Amino acid sequence: MKRTLIACALACGALTAGAHGGEDHGEAAAVPVQVGQAPRAVAQTDDFELVMVLTGAHASGEPEHDHPTVPPVLTLYLDRFATNAPVAGATVEVESGAFKAVA
Protein backbone atom coordinates (compact mmCIF):
# COMPACT_ATOMS: atom_id res chain seq x y z
CA MET A 1 0.00 0.00 0.00
CA LYS A 2 2.81 2.33 0.91
CA ARG A 3 4.53 1.68 -2.44
CA THR A 4 1.30 2.35 -4.32
CA LEU A 5 0.89 5.75 -2.67
CA ILE A 6 4.48 6.70 -3.46
CA ALA A 7 4.02 5.62 -7.09
CA CYS A 8 0.80 7.66 -7.38
CA ALA A 9 2.46 10.73 -5.85
CA LEU A 10 5.35 10.50 -8.31
CA ALA A 11 2.97 10.01 -11.25
CA CYS A 12 0.88 13.05 -10.23
CA GLY A 13 4.03 15.15 -10.01
CA ALA A 14 4.87 14.28 -13.60
CA LEU A 15 1.41 15.43 -14.74
CA THR A 16 1.96 18.94 -13.38
CA ALA A 17 5.38 19.38 -14.98
CA GLY A 18 4.75 21.20 -18.23
CA ALA A 19 6.71 23.02 -20.84
CA HIS A 20 7.54 26.64 -20.24
CA GLY A 21 7.44 29.42 -22.80
CA GLY A 22 9.65 32.31 -23.76
CA GLU A 23 11.94 30.61 -26.25
CA ASP A 24 11.92 31.32 -29.94
CA HIS A 25 12.36 28.03 -31.77
CA GLY A 26 12.37 29.65 -35.21
CA GLU A 27 15.10 29.35 -37.79
CA ALA A 28 18.65 29.19 -36.46
CA ALA A 29 20.91 32.13 -37.19
CA ALA A 30 23.16 31.68 -40.20
CA VAL A 31 26.78 30.90 -39.40
CA PRO A 32 29.07 33.56 -40.87
CA VAL A 33 31.37 32.29 -43.60
CA GLN A 34 35.02 33.23 -43.33
CA VAL A 35 36.25 34.62 -46.62
CA GLY A 36 39.36 36.33 -47.80
CA GLN A 37 41.91 34.43 -45.75
CA ALA A 38 45.08 33.77 -47.67
CA PRO A 39 46.35 30.20 -47.98
CA ARG A 40 48.81 29.34 -45.23
CA ALA A 41 50.96 26.53 -43.92
CA VAL A 42 52.43 25.92 -40.47
CA ALA A 43 55.48 23.91 -39.40
CA GLN A 44 56.86 23.58 -35.88
CA THR A 45 59.61 21.94 -33.89
CA ASP A 46 60.31 21.95 -30.17
CA ASP A 47 62.17 25.27 -30.57
CA PHE A 48 60.62 27.09 -33.55
CA GLU A 49 57.31 27.74 -35.29
CA LEU A 50 57.11 28.80 -38.95
CA VAL A 51 53.96 30.24 -40.56
CA MET A 52 53.88 30.80 -44.32
CA VAL A 53 51.21 33.01 -45.91
CA LEU A 54 50.66 33.29 -49.69
CA THR A 55 49.15 36.53 -50.98
CA GLY A 56 48.62 37.91 -54.47
CA ALA A 57 46.65 36.71 -57.49
CA HIS A 58 47.46 33.01 -57.01
CA ALA A 59 46.36 33.11 -53.37
CA SER A 60 42.79 34.04 -54.29
CA GLY A 61 42.44 31.03 -56.58
CA GLU A 62 41.70 33.28 -59.55
CA PRO A 63 43.35 32.57 -62.91
CA GLU A 64 46.68 34.28 -63.48
CA HIS A 65 45.40 36.17 -66.54
CA ASP A 66 42.80 37.99 -64.40
CA HIS A 67 45.55 39.79 -62.43
CA PRO A 68 48.75 39.74 -64.50
CA THR A 69 50.31 42.62 -62.52
CA VAL A 70 49.83 41.08 -59.06
CA PRO A 71 52.69 38.66 -58.38
CA PRO A 72 52.32 36.02 -55.68
CA VAL A 73 54.12 36.86 -52.42
CA LEU A 74 55.11 34.28 -49.82
CA THR A 75 55.54 35.82 -46.35
CA LEU A 76 57.35 33.83 -43.64
CA TYR A 77 56.88 34.33 -39.90
CA LEU A 78 59.46 32.56 -37.71
CA ASP A 79 59.21 32.64 -33.92
CA ARG A 80 60.32 30.75 -30.84
CA PHE A 81 57.69 28.12 -30.05
CA ALA A 82 57.79 28.51 -26.25
CA THR A 83 57.61 32.33 -26.09
CA ASN A 84 56.22 33.33 -29.51
CA ALA A 85 59.09 35.84 -29.77
CA PRO A 86 60.24 36.55 -33.34
CA VAL A 87 63.60 35.14 -34.43
CA ALA A 88 65.68 38.05 -35.72
CA GLY A 89 68.34 37.51 -38.38
CA ALA A 90 67.28 33.97 -39.29
CA THR A 91 67.95 32.57 -42.77
CA VAL A 92 65.32 30.28 -44.31
CA GLU A 93 65.79 28.43 -47.59
CA VAL A 94 62.59 27.94 -49.62
CA GLU A 95 62.37 25.37 -52.42
CA SER A 96 59.39 24.35 -54.55
CA GLY A 97 60.00 22.48 -57.79
CA ALA A 98 62.44 24.56 -59.85
CA PHE A 99 61.96 27.61 -57.59
CA LYS A 100 64.62 28.21 -54.93
CA ALA A 101 65.06 31.27 -52.72
CA VAL A 102 66.61 32.39 -49.45
CA ALA A 103 64.57 34.53 -47.09
CSV table of C-alpha atoms in Angstrom, one decimal:
chain,number,residue,atom,x,y,z
A,1,MET,CA,0.0,0.0,0.0
A,2,LYS,CA,2.8,2.3,0.9
A,3,ARG,CA,4.5,1.7,-2.4
A,4,THR,CA,1.3,2.3,-4.3
A,5,LEU,CA,0.9,5.8,-2.7
A,6,ILE,CA,4.5,6.7,-3.5
A,7,ALA,CA,4.0,5.6,-7.1
A,8,CYS,CA,0.8,7.7,-7.4
A,9,ALA,CA,2.5,10.7,-5.9
A,10,LEU,CA,5.3,10.5,-8.3
A,11,ALA,CA,3.0,10.0,-11.2
A,12,CYS,CA,0.9,13.0,-10.2
A,13,GLY,CA,4.0,15.2,-10.0
A,14,ALA,CA,4.9,14.3,-13.6
A,15,LEU,CA,1.4,15.4,-14.7
A,16,THR,CA,2.0,18.9,-13.4
A,17,ALA,CA,5.4,19.4,-15.0
A,18,GLY,CA,4.8,21.2,-18.2
A,19,ALA,CA,6.7,23.0,-20.8
A,20,HIS,CA,7.5,26.6,-20.2
A,21,GLY,CA,7.4,29.4,-22.8
A,22,GLY,CA,9.6,32.3,-23.8
A,23,GLU,CA,11.9,30.6,-26.3
A,24,ASP,CA,11.9,31.3,-29.9
A,25,HIS,CA,12.4,28.0,-31.8
A,26,GLY,CA,12.4,29.7,-35.2
A,27,GLU,CA,15.1,29.3,-37.8
A,28,ALA,CA,18.6,29.2,-36.5
A,29,ALA,CA,20.9,32.1,-37.2
A,30,ALA,CA,23.2,31.7,-40.2
A,31,VAL,CA,26.8,30.9,-39.4
A,32,PRO,CA,29.1,33.6,-40.9
A,33,VAL,CA,31.4,32.3,-43.6
A,34,GLN,CA,35.0,33.2,-43.3
A,35,VAL,CA,36.2,34.6,-46.6
A,36,GLY,CA,39.4,36.3,-47.8
A,37,GLN,CA,41.9,34.4,-45.7
A,38,ALA,CA,45.1,33.8,-47.7
A,39,PRO,CA,46.3,30.2,-48.0
A,40,ARG,CA,48.8,29.3,-45.2
A,41,ALA,CA,51.0,26.5,-43.9
A,42,VAL,CA,52.4,25.9,-40.5
A,43,ALA,CA,55.5,23.9,-39.4
A,44,GLN,CA,56.9,23.6,-35.9
A,45,THR,CA,59.6,21.9,-33.9
A,46,ASP,CA,60.3,22.0,-30.2
A,47,ASP,CA,62.2,25.3,-30.6
A,48,PHE,CA,60.6,27.1,-33.6
A,49,GLU,CA,57.3,27.7,-35.3
A,50,LEU,CA,57.1,28.8,-39.0
A,51,VAL,CA,54.0,30.2,-40.6
A,52,MET,CA,53.9,30.8,-44.3
A,53,VAL,CA,51.2,33.0,-45.9
A,54,LEU,CA,50.7,33.3,-49.7
A,55,THR,CA,49.1,36.5,-51.0
A,56,GLY,CA,48.6,37.9,-54.5
A,57,ALA,CA,46.6,36.7,-57.5
A,58,HIS,CA,47.5,33.0,-57.0
A,59,ALA,CA,46.4,33.1,-53.4
A,60,SER,CA,42.8,34.0,-54.3
A,61,GLY,CA,42.4,31.0,-56.6
A,62,GLU,CA,41.7,33.3,-59.5
A,63,PRO,CA,43.3,32.6,-62.9
A,64,GLU,CA,46.7,34.3,-63.5
A,65,HIS,CA,45.4,36.2,-66.5
A,66,ASP,CA,42.8,38.0,-64.4
A,67,HIS,CA,45.6,39.8,-62.4
A,68,PRO,CA,48.8,39.7,-64.5
A,69,THR,CA,50.3,42.6,-62.5
A,70,VAL,CA,49.8,41.1,-59.1
A,71,PRO,CA,52.7,38.7,-58.4
A,72,PRO,CA,52.3,36.0,-55.7
A,73,VAL,CA,54.1,36.9,-52.4
A,74,LEU,CA,55.1,34.3,-49.8
A,75,THR,CA,55.5,35.8,-46.4
A,76,LEU,CA,57.3,33.8,-43.6
A,77,TYR,CA,56.9,34.3,-39.9
A,78,LEU,CA,59.5,32.6,-37.7
A,79,ASP,CA,59.2,32.6,-33.9
A,80,ARG,CA,60.3,30.8,-30.8
A,81,PHE,CA,57.7,28.1,-30.1
A,82,ALA,CA,57.8,28.5,-26.3
A,83,THR,CA,57.6,32.3,-26.1
A,84,ASN,CA,56.2,33.3,-29.5
A,85,ALA,CA,59.1,35.8,-29.8
A,86,PRO,CA,60.2,36.6,-33.3
A,87,VAL,CA,63.6,35.1,-34.4
A,88,ALA,CA,65.7,38.1,-35.7
A,89,GLY,CA,68.3,37.5,-38.4
A,90,ALA,CA,67.3,34.0,-39.3
A,91,THR,CA,68.0,32.6,-42.8
A,92,VAL,CA,65.3,30.3,-44.3
A,93,GLU,CA,65.8,28.4,-47.6
A,94,VAL,CA,62.6,27.9,-49.6
A,95,GLU,CA,62.4,25.4,-52.4
A,96,SER,CA,59.4,24.4,-54.6
A,97,GLY,CA,60.0,22.5,-57.8
A,98,ALA,CA,62.4,24.6,-59.8
A,99,PHE,CA,62.0,27.6,-57.6
A,100,LYS,CA,64.6,28.2,-54.9
A,101,ALA,CA,65.1,31.3,-52.7
A,102,VAL,CA,66.6,32.4,-49.4
A,103,ALA,CA,64.6,34.5,-47.1
